[in-house]
Structures are given as C-alpha cells and as structure tokens.
Coordinates of C-alpha atoms and ligand atoms in Angstrom, one line a residue:
Chain P
X1 CA 150.5 -82.8 16.0
X2 CA 153.4 -85.2 16.5
X3 CA 153.6 -85.5 12.7
X4 CA 153.9 -81.7 12.0
X5 CA 156.5 -81.4 14.9
X6 CA 158.4 -84.1 13.2
X7 CA 158.4 -82.9 9.9
X8 CA 159.2 -79.3 11.0
X9 CA 161.8 -80.0 13.5
X10 CA 164.9 -78.7 11.6
X11 CA 163.0 -75.8 9.9
X12 CA 161.8 -75.0 13.4
X13 CA 165.3 -75.3 14.9
X14 CA 166.7 -73.0 12.3
X15 CA 163.8 -70.3 13.0
X16 CA 164.2 -70.7 16.6
X17 CA 168.1 -70.0 16.6
X18 CA 167.5 -67.1 14.5
X19 CA 164.7 -65.4 16.4
X20 CA 166.8 -66.6 19.6
X21 CA 169.9 -64.8 18.7
X22 CA 167.6 -61.5 18.2
X23 CA 166.0 -62.2 21.7
X24 CA 169.3 -62.8 23.3
X25 CA 171.0 -59.6 22.0
X26 CA 168.4 -57.6 23.2
X27 CA 168.1 -59.7 26.6
X28 CA 171.5 -58.7 27.4
X29 CA 170.5 -55.0 27.5
X30 CA 168.1 -56.1 30.3
X31 CA 170.5 -58.3 32.3
X32 CA 173.2 -55.6 32.2
X33 CA 171.3 -52.9 33.5
X34 CA 169.4 -55.2 36.2
X35 CA 172.7 -56.6 37.2
X36 CA 174.1 -53.2 37.8
X37 CA 171.3 -50.9 39.1
X38 CA 168.5 -53.9 40.0
X39 CA 166.3 -51.9 37.5
X40 CA 164.2 -53.2 34.9
X41 CA 164.6 -50.9 32.0
X42 CA 161.3 -51.1 30.3
X43 CA 162.4 -48.6 27.6
X44 CA 165.1 -50.9 26.4
X45 CA 162.6 -52.0 23.8
X46 CA 162.4 -48.7 22.3
X47 CA 166.3 -48.4 22.4
X48 CA 165.9 -51.4 19.9
X49 CA 163.0 -49.9 17.7
X50 CA 165.2 -47.0 17.6
X51 CA 167.9 -49.0 16.0
X52 CA 165.5 -50.5 13.5
X53 CA 164.7 -47.0 12.4
X54 CA 168.1 -46.1 12.1
X55 CA 168.8 -49.0 9.8
X56 CA 165.9 -47.9 7.9
X57 CA 167.2 -44.2 7.7
X58 CA 170.8 -45.3 6.6
X59 CA 169.5 -47.1 3.7
X60 CA 167.3 -44.1 2.8
X61 CA 170.2 -41.9 3.0
X62 CA 172.7 -43.9 0.9
X63 CA 170.0 -44.5 -1.5
X64 CA 169.9 -48.4 -1.2
X65 CA 166.8 -49.6 -2.3
X66 CA 167.7 -53.1 -3.8
X67 CA 169.7 -56.2 -2.9
X68 CA 173.5 -55.8 -3.2
X69 CA 176.1 -58.2 -3.6
X70 CA 180.0 -58.7 -2.9
X71 CA 181.9 -55.8 -1.3
X72 CA 178.8 -53.4 -1.6
X73 CA 176.7 -55.6 0.5
X74 CA 179.4 -56.0 3.0
X75 CA 180.0 -52.0 3.0
X76 CA 176.0 -51.8 3.3
X77 CA 175.8 -54.2 6.2
X78 CA 178.5 -52.5 8.1
X79 CA 177.1 -49.0 7.7
X80 CA 173.8 -50.3 9.0
X81 CA 175.5 -51.8 11.7
X82 CA 177.6 -49.0 12.8
X83 CA 174.7 -46.6 12.7
X84 CA 172.1 -48.6 14.5
X85 CA 174.8 -49.3 17.4
X86 CA 175.5 -45.7 17.4
X87 CA 172.3 -44.7 17.6
X88 CA 170.8 -47.1 20.1
X89 CA 173.9 -46.7 22.4
X90 CA 173.5 -43.1 22.3
X91 CA 169.8 -43.2 23.1
X92 CA 170.4 -45.7 25.8
X93 CA 172.8 -43.2 27.4
X94 CA 170.6 -40.5 27.0
X95 CA 167.6 -42.5 28.6
X96 CA 169.7 -42.9 31.5
X97 CA 170.7 -39.3 32.0
X98 CA 167.3 -37.9 31.6
X99 CA 165.1 -40.9 33.1
X100 CA 167.1 -42.5 35.7
X101 CA 170.2 -40.6 36.7
X102 CA 168.2 -37.8 38.4
X103 CA 166.1 -40.2 40.2
X104 CA 169.1 -42.2 41.6
X105 CA 171.0 -39.1 42.6
X106 CA 167.8 -38.2 44.8
X107 CA 167.8 -41.7 46.2
X108 CA 164.2 -42.5 44.7
X109 CA 162.8 -46.0 45.2
X110 CA 163.2 -48.7 42.5
X111 CA 159.2 -48.4 41.9
X112 CA 159.7 -44.5 41.0
X113 CA 162.4 -45.6 38.6
X114 CA 160.2 -48.3 37.2
X115 CA 157.6 -45.6 36.6
X116 CA 159.9 -43.5 34.9
X117 CA 161.0 -46.4 32.8
X118 CA 157.5 -47.2 31.7
X119 CA 157.0 -43.3 31.0
X120 CA 160.0 -43.2 28.6
X121 CA 158.8 -46.2 26.7
X122 CA 155.6 -44.8 26.2
X123 CA 157.2 -41.4 25.2
X124 CA 159.5 -42.8 22.9
X125 CA 156.9 -44.9 21.1
X126 CA 154.6 -42.2 20.7
X127 CA 157.4 -39.9 19.5
X128 CA 158.1 -42.2 16.6
X129 CA 154.3 -42.7 15.9
X130 CA 153.9 -38.9 15.5
X131 CA 157.2 -38.5 13.5
X132 CA 156.8 -41.7 11.3
X133 CA 153.3 -42.6 11.4
X134 CA 151.7 -45.5 12.8
X135 CA 152.0 -47.9 10.0
X136 CA 154.1 -50.6 9.4
X137 CA 157.3 -49.4 7.3
X138 CA 159.0 -51.9 4.9
X139 CA 163.1 -51.8 5.1
X140 CA 164.4 -52.3 1.7
X141 CA 165.9 -55.9 1.0
X142 CA 169.7 -55.4 1.1
X143 CA 170.7 -59.1 0.2
X144 CA 169.2 -61.8 -1.7
X145 CA 168.2 -64.6 0.4
X146 CA 169.7 -67.9 -0.7
X147 CA 169.7 -71.3 1.0
X148 CA 173.3 -71.8 1.5
X149 CA 172.9 -75.7 2.6
X150 CA 170.4 -78.1 4.2
X151 CA 170.2 -79.4 7.7
X152 CA 167.7 -82.5 7.5
X153 CA 164.8 -80.8 6.1
X154 CA 165.6 -77.4 7.2
X155 CA 167.1 -74.8 4.9
X156 CA 169.9 -72.7 6.1
X157 CA 169.3 -69.2 4.6
X158 CA 172.3 -66.7 4.3
X159 CA 170.4 -64.0 6.2
X160 CA 169.5 -66.3 9.1
X161 CA 173.0 -67.5 9.2
X162 CA 174.3 -64.0 9.3
X163 CA 171.9 -63.4 12.3
X164 CA 173.1 -66.1 14.4
X165 CA 176.9 -65.7 13.6
X166 CA 176.7 -61.8 14.2
X167 CA 174.7 -62.8 17.5
X168 CA 177.6 -65.0 18.7
X169 CA 180.5 -62.8 17.7
X170 CA 178.8 -59.8 19.9
X171 CA 178.2 -62.3 22.8
X172 CA 181.9 -63.6 22.6
X173 CA 183.1 -59.6 22.3
X174 CA 181.0 -58.7 25.6
X175 CA 182.2 -61.7 27.4
X176 CA 185.7 -60.4 26.7
X177 CA 185.1 -56.9 27.7
X178 CA 183.3 -57.7 30.9
X179 CA 185.9 -60.2 32.1
X180 CA 189.1 -59.0 30.6
X181 CA 188.8 -55.1 30.8
X182 CA 189.3 -52.7 33.9
X183 CA 185.9 -51.1 33.3
X184 CA 184.6 -54.6 32.8
X185 CA 186.1 -55.5 36.3
X186 CA 184.2 -52.3 37.4
X187 CA 180.9 -53.5 36.1
X188 CA 181.1 -56.9 37.8
X189 CA 182.2 -55.3 41.0
X190 CA 179.6 -53.0 41.1
X191 CA 176.8 -55.5 40.6
X192 CA 178.1 -57.6 43.1
X193 CA 178.7 -55.0 45.9
X194 CA 178.3 -51.3 44.9
X195 CA 179.4 -49.7 48.1
X196 CA 182.4 -51.8 48.3
X197 CA 183.1 -51.2 44.5
X198 CA 183.3 -47.6 45.4
X199 CA 185.4 -48.2 48.2
X200 CA 188.1 -49.7 45.5
X201 CA 187.7 -46.7 43.3
X202 CA 185.0 -47.5 41.0
X203 CA 183.1 -44.7 39.6
X204 CA 179.7 -45.9 39.6
X205 CA 178.6 -43.1 37.4
X206 CA 181.0 -44.1 34.8
X207 CA 180.1 -47.9 35.1
X208 CA 176.2 -47.0 34.7
X209 CA 177.1 -45.0 31.4
X210 CA 178.9 -47.7 30.2
X211 CA 176.3 -50.2 31.0
X212 CA 173.5 -48.4 29.3
X213 CA 175.9 -48.0 26.2
X214 CA 176.7 -51.6 26.0
X215 CA 173.0 -52.5 26.3
X216 CA 172.1 -50.1 23.9
X217 CA 174.8 -51.2 21.4
X218 CA 173.6 -54.7 21.6
X219 CA 170.1 -53.7 21.1
X220 CA 171.4 -51.7 18.0
X221 CA 173.1 -54.9 16.6
X222 CA 169.7 -56.7 17.1
X223 CA 167.8 -54.1 15.3
X224 CA 169.7 -54.1 12.3
X225 CA 169.7 -57.8 12.3
X226 CA 166.1 -57.6 12.7
X227 CA 165.6 -55.2 9.9
X228 CA 167.8 -57.5 7.4
X229 CA 165.9 -60.5 8.3
X230 CA 162.3 -59.2 8.8
X231 CA 162.7 -56.1 6.5
X232 CA 159.9 -54.2 8.4
X233 CA 159.6 -51.6 11.4
X234 CA 157.2 -49.8 13.3
X235 CA 156.8 -47.5 16.0
X236 CA 155.7 -50.3 18.3
X237 CA 158.1 -52.9 17.0
X238 CA 159.8 -53.2 20.2
X239 CA 156.8 -54.2 22.4
X240 CA 156.5 -57.9 22.0
X241 CA 160.1 -58.5 21.1
X242 CA 161.0 -56.4 24.4
X243 CA 158.8 -58.6 26.4
X244 CA 160.3 -61.7 24.8
X245 CA 163.8 -60.6 25.4
X246 CA 163.1 -59.7 28.9
X247 CA 161.3 -63.2 29.2
X248 CA 164.7 -64.7 27.8
X249 CA 166.8 -62.8 30.4
X250 CA 164.5 -63.8 33.1
X251 CA 164.6 -67.6 31.7
X252 CA 168.2 -67.6 31.6
X253 CA 168.7 -65.8 35.0
X254 CA 168.5 -62.3 35.0
X255 CA 171.6 -60.3 35.7
X256 CA 173.5 -63.4 34.2
X257 CA 175.1 -62.6 31.0
X258 CA 175.4 -66.3 29.6
X259 CA 172.0 -66.8 30.9
X260 CA 170.9 -64.3 28.4
X261 CA 172.5 -66.3 25.5
X262 CA 171.1 -69.5 26.9
X263 CA 167.6 -67.8 27.6
X264 CA 167.3 -66.2 24.1
X265 CA 167.9 -69.4 22.3
X266 CA 165.7 -71.5 24.5
X267 CA 163.0 -69.3 24.0
X268 CA 163.1 -69.3 20.4
X269 CA 163.6 -72.6 20.2
X270 CA 160.6 -73.6 22.5
X271 CA 158.1 -71.1 20.7
X272 CA 158.9 -72.5 17.2
X273 CA 158.6 -76.0 18.5
X274 CA 155.3 -75.0 20.2
X275 CA 154.1 -73.8 17.0
X276 CA 154.8 -76.6 15.1
X277 CA 153.4 -78.7 17.5
X278 CA 150.0 -76.6 18.4
X279 CA 150.0 -74.6 15.4
X280 CA 151.4 -71.0 15.0
X281 CA 148.6 -69.2 16.8
X282 CA 149.9 -70.8 19.8
X283 CA 153.8 -69.5 19.5
X284 CA 153.3 -67.0 22.4
X285 CA 151.2 -69.1 24.4
X286 CA 153.8 -71.8 24.6
X287 CA 156.5 -69.5 25.2
X288 CA 154.9 -67.9 28.3
X289 CA 153.7 -71.1 29.5
X290 CA 157.1 -72.5 29.4
X291 CA 158.5 -69.6 31.1
X292 CA 155.9 -70.0 34.1
X293 CA 156.8 -73.7 34.4
X294 CA 160.4 -72.8 34.4
X295 CA 160.4 -70.3 37.1
X296 CA 157.9 -72.5 39.2
X297 CA 160.8 -75.3 39.4
X298 CA 163.6 -72.7 39.0
X299 CA 162.8 -69.5 40.1
X300 CA 166.3 -68.1 39.5
X301 CA 166.2 -69.2 35.7
X302 CA 168.0 -72.0 34.0
X303 CA 171.5 -70.8 34.6
X304 CA 170.4 -69.8 38.1
X305 CA 173.3 -67.2 39.3
X306 CA 173.4 -63.8 38.3
X307 CA 175.6 -61.1 37.7
X308 CA 176.3 -60.4 41.3
X309 CA 177.6 -64.3 41.6
X310 CA 178.4 -65.4 38.2
X311 CA 181.9 -66.1 38.0
X312 CA 181.2 -64.6 34.3
Chain I
X1 CA 197.6 -35.0 61.4
X2 CA 196.9 -37.3 59.0
X3 CA 193.1 -37.1 59.5
X4 CA 191.1 -34.1 61.2
X5 CA 187.4 -34.7 61.2
X6 CA 185.7 -31.6 62.7
X7 CA 182.3 -31.0 64.0
X8 CA 180.9 -33.6 61.5
X9 CA 177.0 -34.1 61.0
X10 CA 175.4 -36.7 59.2
X11 CA 172.0 -37.5 58.5
X12 CA 169.8 -40.5 57.3
X13 CA 166.8 -38.5 56.2
X14 CA 165.6 -36.9 59.1
X15 CA 167.7 -39.0 61.6
X16 CA 170.9 -37.3 62.8
X17 CA 173.0 -40.3 63.0
X18 CA 176.3 -38.4 63.7
X19 CA 176.0 -35.5 66.1
X20 CA 179.1 -33.3 65.7
X21 CA 181.9 -35.3 66.3
X22 CA 185.7 -34.4 66.1
X23 CA 188.5 -36.8 65.8
X24 CA 191.7 -37.0 64.8
X25 CA 194.4 -39.4 63.7
X26 CA 198.2 -38.8 63.5
X27 CA 200.5 -40.4 61.0
X28 CA 201.5 -43.8 62.3
X29 CA 198.9 -44.2 65.0
X30 CA 196.3 -46.7 65.7
X31 CA 193.1 -45.3 66.8
X32 CA 190.0 -47.2 67.9
X33 CA 186.5 -46.0 67.7
X34 CA 184.6 -48.1 70.2
X35 CA 180.7 -47.8 71.0
X36 CA 177.7 -49.9 71.5
X37 CA 175.4 -51.0 68.5
X38 CA 174.0 -48.0 66.6
X39 CA 176.3 -45.5 68.0
X40 CA 177.3 -44.5 64.6
X41 CA 180.6 -46.3 64.2
X42 CA 179.9 -47.5 60.6
X43 CA 178.3 -44.2 59.6
X44 CA 181.5 -42.3 60.4
X45 CA 183.7 -44.6 58.5
X46 CA 181.4 -44.6 55.4
X47 CA 181.4 -40.9 55.5
X48 CA 185.3 -40.9 55.8
X49 CA 185.4 -43.2 52.7
X50 CA 182.8 -40.8 50.8
X51 CA 180.0 -43.0 50.9
X52 CA 177.9 -40.9 52.9
X53 CA 177.4 -36.9 52.4
X54 CA 177.9 -34.8 55.4
X55 CA 175.1 -32.4 56.5
X56 CA 177.9 -30.1 58.1
X57 CA 181.4 -30.5 59.6
X58 CA 184.6 -31.0 57.6
X59 CA 187.0 -33.9 56.9
X60 CA 190.7 -33.2 56.2
X61 CA 193.1 -35.5 55.0
X62 CA 196.8 -34.8 54.7
X63 CA 196.1 -31.0 55.1
X64 CA 193.7 -31.1 52.4
X65 CA 189.8 -30.5 52.8
X66 CA 188.2 -33.7 51.4
X67 CA 184.8 -33.2 52.7
X68 CA 183.1 -32.7 49.3
X69 CA 185.5 -35.2 47.4
X70 CA 183.5 -38.2 45.7
X71 CA 183.9 -41.6 47.3
X72 CA 186.0 -43.3 44.5
X73 CA 188.5 -40.7 44.3
X74 CA 189.4 -41.3 47.9
X75 CA 191.7 -44.4 47.3
X76 CA 194.1 -42.5 45.3
X77 CA 194.3 -40.0 48.2
X78 CA 195.4 -42.9 50.3
X79 CA 192.3 -43.7 52.2
X80 CA 191.0 -47.4 51.8
X81 CA 188.3 -49.2 53.8
X82 CA 187.7 -53.0 54.6
X83 CA 184.2 -52.5 55.3
X84 CA 181.6 -54.0 58.1
X85 CA 180.4 -57.2 56.7
X86 CA 183.8 -57.6 54.9
X87 CA 182.4 -56.7 51.3
X88 CA 183.9 -59.3 49.5
X89 CA 182.9 -59.9 45.8
X90 CA 181.3 -63.1 46.0
X91 CA 181.8 -64.1 42.5
X92 CA 185.2 -63.1 42.1
X93 CA 188.2 -65.2 43.0
X94 CA 190.6 -64.4 45.6
X95 CA 192.9 -63.0 43.1
X96 CA 190.4 -60.9 41.6
X97 CA 189.3 -59.6 44.8
X98 CA 192.8 -58.6 45.5
X99 CA 193.3 -57.2 42.2
X100 CA 190.2 -55.0 42.9
X101 CA 192.5 -53.1 45.6
X102 CA 194.4 -51.9 42.6
X103 CA 191.6 -50.5 40.7
X104 CA 192.2 -46.9 41.2
X105 CA 195.9 -47.5 39.9
X106 CA 196.0 -47.4 36.3
X107 CA 199.7 -49.0 36.1
X108 CA 199.2 -52.6 36.3
X109 CA 202.6 -52.9 38.4
X110 CA 201.4 -54.7 41.6
X111 CA 203.6 -57.6 41.9
X112 CA 205.3 -56.2 45.0
X113 CA 202.0 -55.5 46.6
X114 CA 200.7 -58.8 46.1
X115 CA 203.8 -60.3 47.2
X116 CA 203.5 -58.3 50.8
X117 CA 199.8 -59.1 51.2
X118 CA 200.5 -62.8 50.4
X119 CA 203.5 -62.7 53.1
X120 CA 201.1 -61.3 55.5
X121 CA 198.2 -63.5 54.9
X122 CA 199.7 -66.9 53.6
X123 CA 196.2 -68.4 53.8
X124 CA 195.2 -66.4 50.8
X125 CA 198.0 -67.6 48.7
X126 CA 196.8 -71.3 49.2
X127 CA 193.1 -70.2 48.2
X128 CA 194.2 -67.8 45.2
X129 CA 191.6 -69.6 42.9
X130 CA 188.5 -69.9 45.2
X131 CA 185.7 -67.7 44.8
X132 CA 185.4 -65.0 47.4
X133 CA 181.6 -66.3 48.6
X134 CA 182.8 -69.6 49.6
X135 CA 185.8 -68.6 51.9
X136 CA 185.4 -68.9 55.6
X137 CA 184.5 -65.8 57.7
X138 CA 188.1 -65.7 59.3
X139 CA 189.8 -66.0 55.4
X140 CA 187.0 -63.1 54.1
X141 CA 188.4 -60.8 56.8
X142 CA 191.9 -61.4 55.7
X143 CA 191.1 -60.9 52.1
X144 CA 189.1 -57.6 52.9
X145 CA 192.2 -56.2 54.8
X146 CA 194.6 -57.8 52.2
X147 CA 192.6 -56.3 49.4
X148 CA 192.8 -52.8 51.0
X149 CA 196.2 -52.9 51.4
X150 CA 196.8 -53.7 48.0
X151 CA 195.6 -50.1 47.4
X152 CA 198.6 -48.8 49.3
X153 CA 196.7 -46.8 51.8
X154 CA 198.1 -44.4 54.0
X155 CA 195.1 -44.4 56.5
X156 CA 193.4 -48.0 56.7
X157 CA 189.7 -47.8 57.8
X158 CA 188.7 -51.0 59.5
X159 CA 185.1 -51.7 60.5
X160 CA 184.8 -54.3 63.0
X161 CA 187.5 -56.8 61.8
X162 CA 186.7 -59.2 64.7
X163 CA 182.8 -59.6 63.9
X164 CA 181.9 -63.0 64.2
X165 CA 185.1 -64.6 64.3
X166 CA 186.9 -67.0 66.6
X167 CA 189.0 -65.6 69.4
X168 CA 192.3 -67.4 67.9
X169 CA 191.7 -65.9 64.4
X170 CA 191.0 -62.3 66.1
X171 CA 194.2 -62.6 67.8
X172 CA 195.9 -63.5 64.4
X173 CA 194.1 -60.7 62.5
X174 CA 195.0 -58.0 65.2
X175 CA 198.6 -59.1 65.1
X176 CA 198.7 -58.6 61.7
X177 CA 197.4 -55.2 62.1
X178 CA 200.4 -54.5 64.2
X179 CA 202.7 -55.6 61.7
X180 CA 200.8 -53.3 58.9
X181 CA 201.0 -50.6 61.4
X182 CA 204.7 -51.1 61.9
X183 CA 205.3 -51.0 58.3
X184 CA 204.0 -47.4 58.3
X185 CA 200.4 -47.5 57.8
X186 CA 198.1 -45.7 60.0
X187 CA 194.8 -47.3 61.3
X188 CA 191.7 -46.3 62.4
X189 CA 190.0 -49.1 63.8
X190 CA 186.1 -49.5 64.8
X191 CA 185.3 -52.3 67.3
X192 CA 182.5 -53.1 69.7
X193 CA 184.4 -55.8 71.8
X194 CA 187.1 -53.6 72.5
X195 CA 189.5 -55.1 75.2
X196 CA 192.0 -56.4 72.2
X197 CA 191.5 -53.3 69.9
X198 CA 192.4 -51.1 72.8
X199 CA 195.4 -53.2 73.7
X200 CA 196.8 -52.7 70.0
X201 CA 195.8 -49.0 69.9
X202 CA 197.5 -45.8 70.9
X203 CA 194.5 -43.9 71.5
X204 CA 190.5 -44.4 71.4
X205 CA 187.4 -42.5 71.2
X206 CA 184.1 -43.7 72.8
X207 CA 181.1 -42.9 70.4
X208 CA 177.5 -43.0 72.1
X209 CA 174.6 -42.0 70.1
X210 CA 176.2 -40.1 67.4
X211 CA 178.6 -38.2 70.0
X212 CA 181.9 -38.6 71.2
X213 CA 181.5 -39.2 74.9
X214 CA 185.3 -40.1 75.9
X215 CA 188.8 -39.8 74.2
X216 CA 191.9 -40.8 75.9
X217 CA 195.1 -43.1 75.5
X218 CA 194.1 -46.6 74.9
X219 CA 195.8 -47.8 78.1
X220 CA 193.9 -45.1 80.4
X221 CA 190.4 -46.4 78.8
X222 CA 191.4 -50.0 79.4
X223 CA 191.6 -48.9 83.2
X224 CA 188.6 -46.7 83.1
X225 CA 185.7 -48.5 85.3
X226 CA 182.9 -46.9 83.3
X227 CA 184.3 -47.9 79.8
X228 CA 185.3 -51.4 81.3
X229 CA 181.7 -51.7 82.5
X230 CA 179.9 -50.8 79.3
X231 CA 182.7 -52.0 76.4
X232 CA 185.0 -54.4 78.0
X233 CA 182.5 -57.2 79.3
X234 CA 182.3 -55.7 82.9
X235 CA 185.1 -55.5 85.4
X236 CA 186.3 -59.1 84.9
X237 CA 188.1 -58.1 81.7
X238 CA 191.8 -58.4 82.0
Ligands
ATP401 N1 170.7 -46.5 55.8 C1 170.2 -46.2 56.9 N2 169.0 -45.5 57.0 C2 168.7 -45.2 58.4 N3 169.4 -45.2 59.2 C3 170.4 -45.6 59.3 C4 171.1 -46.3 58.1 N4 172.1 -46.8 58.5 C5 172.3 -46.4 60.0 N5 171.3 -45.8 60.2 C6 171.0 -45.3 61.5 O1 172.2 -44.7 62.4 C7 172.5 -45.0 63.5 C8 174.2 -45.2 63.4 O2 174.3 -46.4 62.7 P1 175.8 -47.2 62.4 O3 175.3 -48.2 61.6 O4 176.9 -46.1 61.9 O5 175.9 -47.6 63.9 P2 177.2 -48.8 64.6 O6 177.8 -47.9 65.4 O7 178.0 -49.2 63.0 O8 176.5 -49.9 65.0 P3 177.0 -51.4 64.9 O9 177.8 -51.7 65.9 O10 175.9 -52.2 65.0 O11 177.4 -51.9 63.6 C9 171.8 -45.8 64.0 O12 170.7 -45.7 64.8 C10 170.8 -46.9 62.7 O13 169.6 -47.2 62.8
MG402 MG1 178.5 -50.6 62.4

C-alpha cells in the first residue's frame, strides 16, 4: 500500500490534476447556477454529455478519423471547442427556458425546480439513448499522445497538459468576466441579494440567462477536453462525472467560483492518491469518504465562502 | 404630482396586504408613511419599485403610468430605493456597492455623483475598500442611501433608515436627508418611530392594516393626540 502510493505518487498527481481540471470546469456550472438561483441544476451533467456528442459529430462532419499534426491539429481542436461550447451553452439556455423559467415565474418552490431538473436530466439521457444507442461510442483520436517531459516518475503527456492548461485559461477568463464586466457585477449582485439587485436596475432574467450560458459553455469545454483525453462517450457519460463535479463544487464551497477550481483539483488528486493506496476499485469510495469528512469539519467547504459573500 | 398611487391593492397569495391605498407625492416634497408592524409600509415601497405585482390600482410617475413596468427599468425612470434592512451587497466593497447604484446607466461617467455622495457621507470615503458586510449598522445605512443617490433618483424611497441605529446616528442621517431634499431630490420615507421623521417631513400618511387611515401635513400629525398615542411614544413625545 504505502509503497504503491510512493511509486505511484507522480503519475497519480498528474492524472489527478487532469481529471480534476475536468471536474472543476463542470463544477463551475453547478456553482454559478446555485449562486444565482439557489438551484442545483441536476441536468447540468447532461449539458456536459451533449457537449461530448457535439465533439463527436464535429469530427464526423469534417471527416476526421485519425491524428492530426501542426496547424491542422490546432484547427480541429478549435473547431471541436467552438462547437461543443456553442451546443452546450445553447442547450443550457434552452433548459433554463423550458424547465426552470416557467416555474420561477410562477413562484414555485425550490423543490419543484429540483424535480424539474431531475426530470430534464432523465429526459435528455433517454433522448440520446434512443437517438444514438446505449453503447459506448468512441471518439476518433485527433492527436498523437506523446510524452513531453517527466516529473519524477510521472510522464507529462501532451493531451493531459492540454486539459490542464485549457481549464486554467477558462477559469481565468471566467474570473475576469465575473469581476470585471458589467454583467459580471450583475451576477454577483444577484447572488448576494436579488431584490436589491433589481432596485439597482439589474435585469434578473438576463443574469440568469447569462449564468446558464456561461455554465453551459464551460461544460462544453470540459466535454471537448474529455473527448480528446478519454476518446469515448455514451448517453450516460455525464452521470458519474456530474456527481463528481457536483461533489467538487460542494467540496470547494458551493457558490464559490474559486472553490470550484480548488474542489475539482482536490477531488481529482484525492481519488487518484486513494486509488494508488487502496487499489483502483476504491477510487470512488475514497473520493466520497473524503467529501463526508470535509463536510463534517467544514460544512461550508474548503474555501467556505460562497458567491454571496465571496469577494470573488 | 411626481408620484400618484391610486386605489392600490397588493396580495401575498390570498392575503391582501395593501387594501386600496391612494397616496401622492409632489416634486420637492418629503412625505412620510408611518404605521405599525405589518401595516404594509414595506409592501408599498416594494410595489413602487416593481418588486411586487399589483392586483389592481395604478401607479403614475412623472405623468406616466408605470404600473406594469418591470422593476429593473424603474431606476432609469428615476425611482431608487434604500430598502428595509439596507440591502448592502455583503461581498462587495463600499466602492463596488456605490458603483452598483450606477448599474442602470451605461455611461461610466459618475465621478460627479461619487463626489457628491462622499461629501454627504465622508465616513464612506474612509471605508472605501472595506467589504459591505463588515460595516457597522450606521455605515451600512449611509451606504444604502449613498448607493441609491448614485442612481440620480428624482424620487428616493427609504424604508426605515433609522432601524436599529443609535439616536445620534439617526439624527445625522435625517440631517443628510434634509440636505439631499434641499438639493432637489423628492423623498418618500417609511418610518415606524415617527417623531423625527415627521419633524423632517412636509406631509404624512398613517397606514393601518393595509389602508390609509389618515393623511395630513406633518406638523398637524405631530399634534394629533391619537397619532401621538399610537406612533410617537405617547403624550410625552416632544
Ligand atoms: N413575503 C410575504 N409573504 C406573505 N405575507 C407577507 C410577505 N411579506 C409581507 N407579508 C404580510 O403583509 C403584511 C404587510 O407587511 P409589510 O412588510 O409590508 O409591513 P410593514 O409595514 O413594512 O411592517 P414592519 O414595520 O414590520 O416592517 C403583513 O401582514 C405581512 O405579514
Ligand atoms: Mg417594513
């Protein structure tokens, strides 16, 4: 056990950061929507799933079935990224329009919205199951996976580096938007005090729309990176990943943007260290045990504050 | 009249919180709404700001019917409110809170407004970078009023600005309200402990369980025995 952990330390770290980056991107969608509406958007995992299919379809449309290099590779990656972001972002906005807004306008309880979310989640899963089948589909490899350099005994592969770097860039962009733009201020104001935000002239409907759009786009980025890294998808690919991303959001402090990053990376590392220690079949057990422990001692998550209070 | 409310009714579910009130505020006035807990003062102000929908009746502002205008559009028309409980954004600094007052205006030019607000409330200038949630009650109230002033309102709505504050601070704040009014902003003030509010006001309405039971010049209400009994802490008030 201890020996495995030691020999596996660097590979586990690298895998943990890679997985954690994807968790973090999806976690942001949960956290943003929760911050603004106090709603757990259960169907967010399906927004991610839709993004992975968008990536797959793009490759199909432009007829890519093998690894690319150089400019062609950059072009293919950017195209996957753009389409996944657009499709996931658009789906999230539609979801809000159809499943949540009508309830919100009628002043329905949060429980009703939660049930609507679960319903939407099942609906989208089954829709894709019927349309694309229930089997796993492989996403063509678009880049040759090469080891760029080593850290200790861990090999840093180009696709893993891509995942981590892209995730960090998206986080920085989001942080800038939320803290630096007028609409970002509107989002923060709504999260902290929606009634007073209206008094100041914030259009809540627009804030909600932008929040879903942002969350959806980030899920699209995660989906594209997932496609490049894992090279597969399925109608229920969002299920476990969604739960983990939600866990990451709670772990970091739900409603807290930086908390989603911290929670995602922490969860990725914890489960990979745990797997090297106890064996890979224990990966999920370790991850969720840690969640329970953290929440016992810090019910508000690692970073504690949320979007309402966060200086963000 | 700058503001004319006619036969306004507002419900929470089946409960009728406002039962057909009519009030009017003229340009340049300070008008106070007094009434006990649950009389419907906050509901009235929320409705004027568009946070609650009306069941029937109308609200006219500057000659225009705004009964159905969405809440977030009313700032641009010239109505801004410092709400009950102050509504400070706890995770924003004093400056960011003040900036929120200009959210509805797309032009970033608000140096003059900031200057004016910081002159009215020098304390806020000292606390610029402090987060709103850590300010004292008095400072938060100043921030709430200052933030509303950043919106350049024609009509300033204030919901119990004296709530939970020491008498000295209340006096200070009321003095500043007088100044704001002298500079040309019309004020509709909600107060429960009404002596000071009435001393500041031109006219007042007395609200009881959702209805206006009295409306008179403020000086007259100060001398009215039944009002003194109910809202001014008995006969001893003077
Ligand atoms: N969200 C709500 N849901 C249901 N009833 C409400 C709601 N808000 C207020 N009410 C009811 O409406 C009536 C008027 O309340 P309102 O808050 O306007 O009174 P108020 O005069 O501001 O009182 P206070 O001086 O205590 O602030 C009360 O009977 C109250 O119980
Ligand atoms: Mg009240």
